[in-house]
PDB file of C-alpha atoms in Angstrom:
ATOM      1  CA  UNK C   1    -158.654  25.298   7.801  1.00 46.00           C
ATOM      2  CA  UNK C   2    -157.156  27.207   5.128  1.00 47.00           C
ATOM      3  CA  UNK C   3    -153.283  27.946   4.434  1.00 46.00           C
ATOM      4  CA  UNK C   4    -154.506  31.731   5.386  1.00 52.00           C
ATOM      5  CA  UNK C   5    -155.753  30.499   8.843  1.00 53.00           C
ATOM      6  CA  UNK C   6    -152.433  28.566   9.551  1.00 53.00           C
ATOM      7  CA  UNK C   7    -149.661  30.787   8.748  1.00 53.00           C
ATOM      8  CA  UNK C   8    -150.236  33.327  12.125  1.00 51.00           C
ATOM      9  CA  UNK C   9    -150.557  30.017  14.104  1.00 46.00           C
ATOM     10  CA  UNK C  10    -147.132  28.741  12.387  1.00 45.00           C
ATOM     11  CA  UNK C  11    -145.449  31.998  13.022  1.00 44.00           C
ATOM     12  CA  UNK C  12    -146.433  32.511  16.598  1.00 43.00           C
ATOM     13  CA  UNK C  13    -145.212  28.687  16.937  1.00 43.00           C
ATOM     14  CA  UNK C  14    -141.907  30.083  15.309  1.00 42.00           C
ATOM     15  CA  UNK C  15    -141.331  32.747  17.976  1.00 43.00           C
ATOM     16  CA  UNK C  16    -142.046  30.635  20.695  1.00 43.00           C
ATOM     17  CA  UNK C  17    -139.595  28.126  20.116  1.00 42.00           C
ATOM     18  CA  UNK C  18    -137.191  30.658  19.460  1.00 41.00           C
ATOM     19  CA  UNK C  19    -137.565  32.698  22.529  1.00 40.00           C
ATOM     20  CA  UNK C  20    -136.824  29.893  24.792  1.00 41.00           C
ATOM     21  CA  UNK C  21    -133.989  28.580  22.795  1.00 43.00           C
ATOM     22  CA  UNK C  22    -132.532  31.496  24.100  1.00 45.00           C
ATOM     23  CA  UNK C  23    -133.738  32.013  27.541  1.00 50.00           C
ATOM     24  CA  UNK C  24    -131.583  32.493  30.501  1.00 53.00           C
ATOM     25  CA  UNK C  25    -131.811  31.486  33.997  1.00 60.00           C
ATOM     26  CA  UNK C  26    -132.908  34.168  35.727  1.00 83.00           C
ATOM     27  CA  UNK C  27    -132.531  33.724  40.203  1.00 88.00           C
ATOM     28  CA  UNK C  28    -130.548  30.732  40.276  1.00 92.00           C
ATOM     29  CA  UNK C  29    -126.746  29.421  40.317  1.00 93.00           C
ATOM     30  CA  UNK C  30    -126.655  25.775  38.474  1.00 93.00           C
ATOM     31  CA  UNK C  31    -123.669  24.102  39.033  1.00 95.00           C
ATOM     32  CA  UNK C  32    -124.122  21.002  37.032  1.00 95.00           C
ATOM     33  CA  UNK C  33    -121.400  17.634  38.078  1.00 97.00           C
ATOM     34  CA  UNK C  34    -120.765  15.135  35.614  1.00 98.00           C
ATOM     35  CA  UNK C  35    -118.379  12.244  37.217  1.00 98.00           C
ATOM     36  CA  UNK C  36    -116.306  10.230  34.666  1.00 98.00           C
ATOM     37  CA  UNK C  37    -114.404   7.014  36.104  1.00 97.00           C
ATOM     38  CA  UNK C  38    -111.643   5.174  35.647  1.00 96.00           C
ATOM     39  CA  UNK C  39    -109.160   2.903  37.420  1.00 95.00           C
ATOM     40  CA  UNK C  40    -106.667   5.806  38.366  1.00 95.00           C
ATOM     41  CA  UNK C  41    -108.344   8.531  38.136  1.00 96.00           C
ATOM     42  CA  UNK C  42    -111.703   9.948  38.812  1.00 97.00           C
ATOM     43  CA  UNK C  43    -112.754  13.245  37.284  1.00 98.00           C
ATOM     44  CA  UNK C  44    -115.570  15.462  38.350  1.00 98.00           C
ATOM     45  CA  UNK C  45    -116.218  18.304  35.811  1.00 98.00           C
ATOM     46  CA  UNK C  46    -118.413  21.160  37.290  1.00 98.00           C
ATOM     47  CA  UNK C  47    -120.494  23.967  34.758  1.00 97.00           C
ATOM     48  CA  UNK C  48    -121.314  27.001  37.397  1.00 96.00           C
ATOM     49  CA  UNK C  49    -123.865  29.074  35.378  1.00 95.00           C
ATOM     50  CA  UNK C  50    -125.061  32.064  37.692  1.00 95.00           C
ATOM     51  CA  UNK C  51    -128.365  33.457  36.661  1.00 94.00           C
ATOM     52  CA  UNK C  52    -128.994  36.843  35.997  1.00 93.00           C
ATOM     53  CA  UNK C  53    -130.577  37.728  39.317  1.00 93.00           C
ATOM     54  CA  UNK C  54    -127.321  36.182  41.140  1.00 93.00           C
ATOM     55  CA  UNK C  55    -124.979  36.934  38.991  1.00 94.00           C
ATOM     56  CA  UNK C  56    -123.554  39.976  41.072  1.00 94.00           C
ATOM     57  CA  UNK C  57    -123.382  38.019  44.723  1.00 93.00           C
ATOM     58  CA  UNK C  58    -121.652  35.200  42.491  1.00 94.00           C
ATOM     59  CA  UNK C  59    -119.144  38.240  41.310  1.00 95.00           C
ATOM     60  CA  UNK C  60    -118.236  39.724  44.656  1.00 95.00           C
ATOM     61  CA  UNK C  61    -117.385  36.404  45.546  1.00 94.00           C
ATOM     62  CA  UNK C  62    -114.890  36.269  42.855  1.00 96.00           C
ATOM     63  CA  UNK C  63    -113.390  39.659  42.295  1.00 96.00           C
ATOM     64  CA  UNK C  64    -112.144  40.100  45.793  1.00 93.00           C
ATOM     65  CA  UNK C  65    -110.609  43.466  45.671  1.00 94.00           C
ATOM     66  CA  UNK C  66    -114.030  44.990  43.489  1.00 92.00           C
ATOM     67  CA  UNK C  67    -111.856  46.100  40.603  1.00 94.00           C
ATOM     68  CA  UNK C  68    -114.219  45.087  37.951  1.00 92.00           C
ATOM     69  CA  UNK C  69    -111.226  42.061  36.985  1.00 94.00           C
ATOM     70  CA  UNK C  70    -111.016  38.698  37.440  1.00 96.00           C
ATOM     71  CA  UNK C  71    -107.726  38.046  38.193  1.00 96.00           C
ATOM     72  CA  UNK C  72    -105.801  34.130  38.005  1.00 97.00           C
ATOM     73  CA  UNK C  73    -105.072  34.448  41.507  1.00 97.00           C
ATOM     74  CA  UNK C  74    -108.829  35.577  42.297  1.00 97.00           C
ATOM     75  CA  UNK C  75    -110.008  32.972  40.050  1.00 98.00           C
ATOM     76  CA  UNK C  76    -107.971  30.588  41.756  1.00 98.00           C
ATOM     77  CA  UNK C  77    -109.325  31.395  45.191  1.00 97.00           C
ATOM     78  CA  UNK C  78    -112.637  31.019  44.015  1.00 97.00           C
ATOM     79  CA  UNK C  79    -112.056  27.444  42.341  1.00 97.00           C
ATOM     80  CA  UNK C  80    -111.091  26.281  45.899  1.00 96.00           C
ATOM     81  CA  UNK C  81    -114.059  27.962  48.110  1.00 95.00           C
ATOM     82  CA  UNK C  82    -116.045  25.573  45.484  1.00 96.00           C
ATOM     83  CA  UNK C  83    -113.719  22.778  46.380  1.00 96.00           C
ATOM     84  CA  UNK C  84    -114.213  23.806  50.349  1.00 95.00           C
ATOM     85  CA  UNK C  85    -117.946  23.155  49.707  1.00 95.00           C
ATOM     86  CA  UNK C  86    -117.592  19.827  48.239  1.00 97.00           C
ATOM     87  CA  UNK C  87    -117.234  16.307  49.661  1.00 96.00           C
ATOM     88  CA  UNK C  88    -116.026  13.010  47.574  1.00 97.00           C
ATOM     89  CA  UNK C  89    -115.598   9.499  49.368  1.00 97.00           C
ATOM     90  CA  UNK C  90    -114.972   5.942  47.922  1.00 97.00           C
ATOM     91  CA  UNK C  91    -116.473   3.437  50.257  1.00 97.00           C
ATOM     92  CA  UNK C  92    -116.489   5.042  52.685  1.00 97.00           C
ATOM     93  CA  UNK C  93    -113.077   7.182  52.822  1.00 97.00           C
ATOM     94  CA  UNK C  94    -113.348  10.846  52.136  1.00 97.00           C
ATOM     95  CA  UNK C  95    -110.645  11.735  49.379  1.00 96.00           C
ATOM     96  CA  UNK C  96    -109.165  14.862  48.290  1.00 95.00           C
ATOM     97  CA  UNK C  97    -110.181  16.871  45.110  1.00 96.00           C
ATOM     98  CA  UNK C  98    -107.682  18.255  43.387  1.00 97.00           C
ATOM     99  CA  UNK C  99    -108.113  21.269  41.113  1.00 98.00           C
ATOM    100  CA  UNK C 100    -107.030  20.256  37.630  1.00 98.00           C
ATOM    101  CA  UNK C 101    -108.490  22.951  35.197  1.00 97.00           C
ATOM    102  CA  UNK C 102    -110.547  25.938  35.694  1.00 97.00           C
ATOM    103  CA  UNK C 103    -111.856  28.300  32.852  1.00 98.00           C
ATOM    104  CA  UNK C 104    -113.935  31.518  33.057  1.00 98.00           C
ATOM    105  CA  UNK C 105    -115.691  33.519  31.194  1.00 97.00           C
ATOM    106  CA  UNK C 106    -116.084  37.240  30.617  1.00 95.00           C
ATOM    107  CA  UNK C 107    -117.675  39.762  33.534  1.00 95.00           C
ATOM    108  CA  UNK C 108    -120.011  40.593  30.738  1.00 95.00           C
ATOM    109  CA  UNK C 109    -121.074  36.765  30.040  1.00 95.00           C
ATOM    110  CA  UNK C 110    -121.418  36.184  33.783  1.00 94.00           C
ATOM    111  CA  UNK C 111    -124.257  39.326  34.041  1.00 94.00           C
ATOM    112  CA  UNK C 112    -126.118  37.589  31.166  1.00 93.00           C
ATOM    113  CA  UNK C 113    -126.466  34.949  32.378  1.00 91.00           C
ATOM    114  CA  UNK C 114    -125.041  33.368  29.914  1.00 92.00           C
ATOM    115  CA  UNK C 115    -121.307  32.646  31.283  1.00 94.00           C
ATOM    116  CA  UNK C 116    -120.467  29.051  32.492  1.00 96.00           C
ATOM    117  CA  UNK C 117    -117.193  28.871  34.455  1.00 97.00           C
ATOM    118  CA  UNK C 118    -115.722  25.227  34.429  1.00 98.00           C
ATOM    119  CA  UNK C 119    -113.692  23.341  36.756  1.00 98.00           C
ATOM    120  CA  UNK C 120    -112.316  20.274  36.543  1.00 98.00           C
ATOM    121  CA  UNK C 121    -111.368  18.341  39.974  1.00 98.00           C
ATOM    122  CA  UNK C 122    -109.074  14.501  39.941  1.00 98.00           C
ATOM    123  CA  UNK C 123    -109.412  12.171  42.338  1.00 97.00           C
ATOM    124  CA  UNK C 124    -106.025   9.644  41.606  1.00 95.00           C
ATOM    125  CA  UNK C 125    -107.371   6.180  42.419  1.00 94.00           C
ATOM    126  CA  UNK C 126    -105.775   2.337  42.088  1.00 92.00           C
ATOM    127  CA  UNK C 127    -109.198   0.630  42.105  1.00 94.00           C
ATOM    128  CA  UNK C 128    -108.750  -2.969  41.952  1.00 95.00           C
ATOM    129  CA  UNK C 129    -111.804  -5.845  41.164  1.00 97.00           C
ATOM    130  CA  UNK C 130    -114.184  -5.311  43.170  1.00 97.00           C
ATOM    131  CA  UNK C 131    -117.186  -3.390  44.425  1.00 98.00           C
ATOM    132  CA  UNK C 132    -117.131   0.537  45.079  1.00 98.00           C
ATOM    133  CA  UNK C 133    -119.848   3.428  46.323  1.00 98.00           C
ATOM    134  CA  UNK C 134    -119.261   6.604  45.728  1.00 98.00           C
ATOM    135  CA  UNK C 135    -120.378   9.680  47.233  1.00 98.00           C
ATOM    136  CA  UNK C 136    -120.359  12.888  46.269  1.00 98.00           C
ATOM    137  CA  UNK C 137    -122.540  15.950  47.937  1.00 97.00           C
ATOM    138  CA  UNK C 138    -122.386  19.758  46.872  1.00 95.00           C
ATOM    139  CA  UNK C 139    -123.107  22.154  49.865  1.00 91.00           C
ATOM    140  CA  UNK C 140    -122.904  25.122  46.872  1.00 75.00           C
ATOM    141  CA  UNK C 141    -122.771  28.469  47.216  1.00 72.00           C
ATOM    142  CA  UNK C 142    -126.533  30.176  48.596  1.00 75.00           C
ATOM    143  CA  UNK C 143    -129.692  29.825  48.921  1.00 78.00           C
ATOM    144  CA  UNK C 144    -130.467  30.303  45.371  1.00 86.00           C
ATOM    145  CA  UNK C 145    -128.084  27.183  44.026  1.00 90.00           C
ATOM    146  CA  UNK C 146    -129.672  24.398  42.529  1.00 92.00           C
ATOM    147  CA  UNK C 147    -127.779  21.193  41.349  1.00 93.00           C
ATOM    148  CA  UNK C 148    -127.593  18.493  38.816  1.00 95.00           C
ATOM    149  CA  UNK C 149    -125.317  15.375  38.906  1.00 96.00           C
ATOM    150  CA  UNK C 150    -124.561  12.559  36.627  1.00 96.00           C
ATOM    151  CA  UNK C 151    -122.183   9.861  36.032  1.00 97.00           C
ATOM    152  CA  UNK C 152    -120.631   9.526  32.551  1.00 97.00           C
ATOM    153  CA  UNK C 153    -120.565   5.944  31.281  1.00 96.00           C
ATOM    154  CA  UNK C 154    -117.370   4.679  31.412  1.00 96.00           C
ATOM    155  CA  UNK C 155    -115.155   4.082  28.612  1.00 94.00           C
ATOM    156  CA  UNK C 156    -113.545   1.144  30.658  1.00 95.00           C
ATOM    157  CA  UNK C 157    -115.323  -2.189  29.634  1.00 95.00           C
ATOM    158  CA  UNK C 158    -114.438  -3.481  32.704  1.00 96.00           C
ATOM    159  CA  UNK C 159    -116.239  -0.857  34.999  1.00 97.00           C
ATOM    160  CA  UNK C 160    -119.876  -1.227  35.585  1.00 97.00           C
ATOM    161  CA  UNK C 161    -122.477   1.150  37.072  1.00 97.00           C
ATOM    162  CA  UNK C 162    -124.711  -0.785  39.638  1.00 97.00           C
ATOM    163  CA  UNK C 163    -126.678   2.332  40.607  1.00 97.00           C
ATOM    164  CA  UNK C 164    -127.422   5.753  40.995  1.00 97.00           C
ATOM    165  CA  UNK C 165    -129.345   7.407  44.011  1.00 98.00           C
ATOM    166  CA  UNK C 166    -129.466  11.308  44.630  1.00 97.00           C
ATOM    167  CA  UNK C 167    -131.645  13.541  47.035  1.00 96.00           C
ATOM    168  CA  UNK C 168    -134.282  15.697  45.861  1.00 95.00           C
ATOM    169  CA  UNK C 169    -132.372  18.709  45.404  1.00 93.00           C
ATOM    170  CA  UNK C 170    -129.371  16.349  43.873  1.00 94.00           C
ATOM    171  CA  UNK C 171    -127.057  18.191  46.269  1.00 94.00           C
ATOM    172  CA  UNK C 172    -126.246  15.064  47.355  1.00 96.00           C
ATOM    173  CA  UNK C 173    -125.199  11.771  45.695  1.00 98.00           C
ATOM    174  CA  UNK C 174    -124.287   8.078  45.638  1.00 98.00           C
ATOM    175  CA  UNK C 175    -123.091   5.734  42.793  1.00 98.00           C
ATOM    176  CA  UNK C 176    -122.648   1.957  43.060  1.00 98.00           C
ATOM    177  CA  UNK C 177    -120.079   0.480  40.373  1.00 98.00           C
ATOM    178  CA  UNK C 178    -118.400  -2.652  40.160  1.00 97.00           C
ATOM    179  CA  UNK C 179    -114.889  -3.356  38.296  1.00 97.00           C
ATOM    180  CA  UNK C 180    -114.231  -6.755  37.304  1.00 95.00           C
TER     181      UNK C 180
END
């Protein structure tokens, strides 16, 4: 094959890689956990990222009032109907989340599809040798929400992940850890 032949295939190659790089989601609402442990304190960081297609029932949900801003207080509100749909228990015992940080982005971002609002939830713990399971399960926010969950490895030496199980959907998860 000539270099003639080659450079349409390279270029179409080009624009294909380039075009997903910056693809959006379209008629879903990720919200993406990552859990990071630690002997006092357990944090779970959640990335919301409402598609385009959802992006407006995600809004209403938000902007309470329909003024087109998204106030502290409304932003607030909204970081604890998330909390309301989650559930966290350590062997067993169901423990509060409580709302650490929250960040979001622009009403403009958020109808792109390309706006991630963050929130960060502690769990204060006094784990002790031993073993521990976790659970964790998102009941999110519609139809159209689809999840991912993950544990962080620990920067503890002394804590040790046993193993991870989640359902199909990953709504819902378990994590076996040992500290010793």
């Amino acid at each position: 094959m000539s270099l003639g032949k080659k450079g349409p295939l390279a270029a179409i190659v080009l624009m294909t890689s380039f075009s997903s790089a910056s693809a959006h989601r379209l008629d879903e609402y990720l919200q993406a956990t990552t859990i990071d442990l630690a002997q006092d304190l357990i944090t779970l960081r959640l990335r919301l990222t409402p598609g385009v297609d959802v992006a407006e029932r995600v809004l209403k949900q938000i902007d309470q009032n329909g003024d087109g801003i998204l106030t502290p207080q409304e932003q607030h509100a909204y970081a604890l109907q998330v909390a309301r749909g989650l559930t966290f228990s350590l062997n067993g015992k169901t423990l509060p989340l409580r709302l650490a940080v929250s960040t979001f982005p622009a009403i403009t971002e958020l109808k792109a599809g390309t706006g991630v609002i963050s929130l960060q939830f502690n769990v204060r713990t006094f784990l002790k040798k031993g073993s521990y399971h976790l659970a964790y399960l998102n009941r999110g926010s519609g139809p159209d929400t689809v999840w991912l969950v993950n544990c962080l490895v620990p920067h503890d030496p002394s804590l040790h992940i046993l193993g991870q199980k989640r359902s199909v959907d990953q709504a819902s998860y378990a994590l076996d850890f040992l500290i010793d």
